[in-house]
Short mmCIF file of C-alpha atoms in Angstrom, two decimals:
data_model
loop_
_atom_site.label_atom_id
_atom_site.label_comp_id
_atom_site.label_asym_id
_atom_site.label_seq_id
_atom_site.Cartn_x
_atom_site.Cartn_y
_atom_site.Cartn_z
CA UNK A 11 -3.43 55.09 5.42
CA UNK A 12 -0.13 53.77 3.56
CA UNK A 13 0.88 57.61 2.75
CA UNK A 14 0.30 58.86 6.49
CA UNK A 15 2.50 56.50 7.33
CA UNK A 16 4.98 56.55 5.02
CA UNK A 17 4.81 60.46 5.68
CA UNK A 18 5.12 60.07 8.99
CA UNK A 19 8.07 57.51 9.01
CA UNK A 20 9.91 59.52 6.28
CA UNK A 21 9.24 62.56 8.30
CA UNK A 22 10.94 61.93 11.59
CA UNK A 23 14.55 62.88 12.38
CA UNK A 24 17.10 60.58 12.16
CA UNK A 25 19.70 59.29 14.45
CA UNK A 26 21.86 57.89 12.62
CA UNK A 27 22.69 59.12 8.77
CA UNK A 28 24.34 57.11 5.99
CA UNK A 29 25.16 54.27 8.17
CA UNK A 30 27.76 51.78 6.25
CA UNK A 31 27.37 53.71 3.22
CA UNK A 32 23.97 52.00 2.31
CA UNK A 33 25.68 48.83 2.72
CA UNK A 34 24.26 47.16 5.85
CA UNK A 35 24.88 43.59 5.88
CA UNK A 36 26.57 41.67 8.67
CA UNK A 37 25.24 44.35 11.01
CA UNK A 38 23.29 44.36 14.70
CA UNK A 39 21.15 47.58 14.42
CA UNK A 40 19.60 48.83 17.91
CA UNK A 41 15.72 50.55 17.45
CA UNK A 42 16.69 53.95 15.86
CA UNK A 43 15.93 55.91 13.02
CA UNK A 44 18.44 55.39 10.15
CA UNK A 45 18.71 57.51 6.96
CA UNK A 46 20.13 57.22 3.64
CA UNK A 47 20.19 59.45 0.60
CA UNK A 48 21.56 56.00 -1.04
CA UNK A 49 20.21 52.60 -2.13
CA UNK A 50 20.24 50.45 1.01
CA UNK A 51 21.37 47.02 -0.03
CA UNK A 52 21.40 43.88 2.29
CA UNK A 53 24.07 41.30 0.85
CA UNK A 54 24.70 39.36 4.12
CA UNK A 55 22.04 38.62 7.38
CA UNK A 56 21.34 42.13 9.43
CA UNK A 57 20.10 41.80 13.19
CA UNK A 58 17.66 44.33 14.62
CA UNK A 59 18.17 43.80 18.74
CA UNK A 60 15.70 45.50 21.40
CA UNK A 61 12.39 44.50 23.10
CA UNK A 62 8.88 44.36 22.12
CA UNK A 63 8.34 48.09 22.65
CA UNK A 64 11.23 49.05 20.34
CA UNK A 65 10.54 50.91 16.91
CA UNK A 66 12.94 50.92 13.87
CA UNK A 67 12.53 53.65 10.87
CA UNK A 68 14.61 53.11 8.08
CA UNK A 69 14.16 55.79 5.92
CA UNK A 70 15.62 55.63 2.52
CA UNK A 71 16.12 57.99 -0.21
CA UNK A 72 16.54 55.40 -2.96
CA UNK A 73 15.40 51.13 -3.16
CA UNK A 74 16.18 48.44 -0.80
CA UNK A 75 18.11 45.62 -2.17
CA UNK A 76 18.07 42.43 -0.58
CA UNK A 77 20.27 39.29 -2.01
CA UNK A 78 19.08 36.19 -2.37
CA UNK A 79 19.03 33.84 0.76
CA UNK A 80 19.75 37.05 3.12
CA UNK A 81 17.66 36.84 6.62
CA UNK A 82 16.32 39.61 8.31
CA UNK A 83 16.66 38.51 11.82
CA UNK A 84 14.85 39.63 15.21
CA UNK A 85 16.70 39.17 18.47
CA UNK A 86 15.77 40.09 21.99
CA UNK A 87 12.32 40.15 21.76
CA UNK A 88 11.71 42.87 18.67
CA UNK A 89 8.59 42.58 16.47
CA UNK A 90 7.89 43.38 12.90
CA UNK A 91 5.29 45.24 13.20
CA UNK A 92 7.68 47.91 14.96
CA UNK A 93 10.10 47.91 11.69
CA UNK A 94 9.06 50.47 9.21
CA UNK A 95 11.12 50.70 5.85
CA UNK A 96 10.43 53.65 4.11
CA UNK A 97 11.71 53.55 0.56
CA UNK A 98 11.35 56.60 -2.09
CA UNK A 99 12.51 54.10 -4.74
CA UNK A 100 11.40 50.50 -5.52
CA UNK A 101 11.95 47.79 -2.38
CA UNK A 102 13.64 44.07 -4.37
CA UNK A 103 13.55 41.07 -1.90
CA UNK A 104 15.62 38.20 -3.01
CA UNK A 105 14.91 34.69 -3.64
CA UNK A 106 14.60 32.73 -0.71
CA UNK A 107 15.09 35.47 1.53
CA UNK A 108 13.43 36.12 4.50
CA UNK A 109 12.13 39.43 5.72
CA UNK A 110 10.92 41.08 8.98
CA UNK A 111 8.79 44.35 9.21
CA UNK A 112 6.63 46.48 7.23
CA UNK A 113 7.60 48.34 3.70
CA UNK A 114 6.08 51.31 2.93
CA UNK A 115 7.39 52.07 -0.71
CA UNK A 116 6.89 55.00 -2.66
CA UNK A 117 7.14 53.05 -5.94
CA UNK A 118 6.86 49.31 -6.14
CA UNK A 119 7.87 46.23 -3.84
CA UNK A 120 9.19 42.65 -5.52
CA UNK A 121 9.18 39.28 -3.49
CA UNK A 122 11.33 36.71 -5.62
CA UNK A 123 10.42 33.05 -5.91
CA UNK A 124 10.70 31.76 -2.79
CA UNK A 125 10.48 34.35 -0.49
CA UNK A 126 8.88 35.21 2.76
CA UNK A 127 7.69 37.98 4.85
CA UNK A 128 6.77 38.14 8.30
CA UNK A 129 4.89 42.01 8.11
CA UNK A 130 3.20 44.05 5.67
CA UNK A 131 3.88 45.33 1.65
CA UNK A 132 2.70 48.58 1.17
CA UNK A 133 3.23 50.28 -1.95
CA UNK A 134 1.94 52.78 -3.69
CA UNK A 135 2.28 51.68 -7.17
CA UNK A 136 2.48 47.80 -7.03
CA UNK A 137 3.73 44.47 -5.14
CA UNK A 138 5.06 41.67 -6.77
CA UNK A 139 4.72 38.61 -5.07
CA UNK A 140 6.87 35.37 -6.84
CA UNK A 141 5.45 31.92 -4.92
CA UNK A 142 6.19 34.24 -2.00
CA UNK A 143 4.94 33.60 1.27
CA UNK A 144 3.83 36.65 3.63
CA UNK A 145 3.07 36.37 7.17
CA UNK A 146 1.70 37.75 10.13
#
C-alpha cells in the first residue's frame, strides 16, 4: 500500500515547481502540488491554509530537512491526513519539532529526541523514532 501511494503522489502533476528553491520556511502554502528536484529543508515554521477537503502533495526529488524546534502548522481547518510528502531521499525531523501529515519516503524517515507527529511514517527502508511521539 505505501508504494501505490507514494506512486501515486509522486506521479501527479505539479502546480507549482521549485518553490523557494527548496527552502520553504516562513511560508503559508495553499493545498497544491509542489515539486522539487532539490532537498526541501524547513529552517523556520511553514503554514499549510485550506479546509478539511484540501489535499497537499509535496513531491520531492531529494530528503526533507526539518530543524530543530520548527512547527508544521495547520490553519483553516486542514488535516494531516490530506498532506502527503513524498521524498525519493531520506525524510530528517528535528528535535523537538513538530510535524503534520503523512511521509511516504523512498529511503528512510528519522524523528529526533523529542519529536512529534500528528500523521503517518511510511518508509520503505526504515523509521527512526528518538523518544518521539506520533499521533493520530
Amino acid at each position: 500500500d505505501m508504494g501505490t501511494a507514494y506512486t501515486n503522489a509522486i506521479g501527479r502533476a505539479p502546480d507549482y515547481n521549485e518553490l523557494g528553491s527548496g527552502n520553504i520556511g516562513s511560508l503559508n502554502l495553499g493545498p497544491a502540488t509542489y515539486k522539487w528536484t532539490t532537498v526541501v529543508s524547513i529552517p523556520t515554521n511553514v503554514t499549510l491554509t485550506g479546509g478539511a477537503n484540501d489535499v497537499w502533495i509535496f513531491q520531492i526529488s531529494q530528503g526533507l530537512s526539518v530543524a530543530a524546534g520548527v512547527q508544521v502548522i495547520l490553519a483553516g481547518g486542514a488535516l494531516p491526513q490530506n498532506i502527503f510528502w513524498a521524498t525519493v531521499a531520506a525524510a530528517d525531523i528535528g528535535t523537538t519539532s513538530k510535524f503534520k501529515g503523512v511521509i511516504l519516503s523512498k529511503s528512510s524517515i528519522a524523528m529526533k529526541t523529542g519529536s512529534t507527529i500528528n500523521g503517518r511514517l511510511l518508509a520503505q527502508t526504515a523509521v527512526t523514532l528518538d523518544q518521539t511521539t506520533v499521533g493520530p
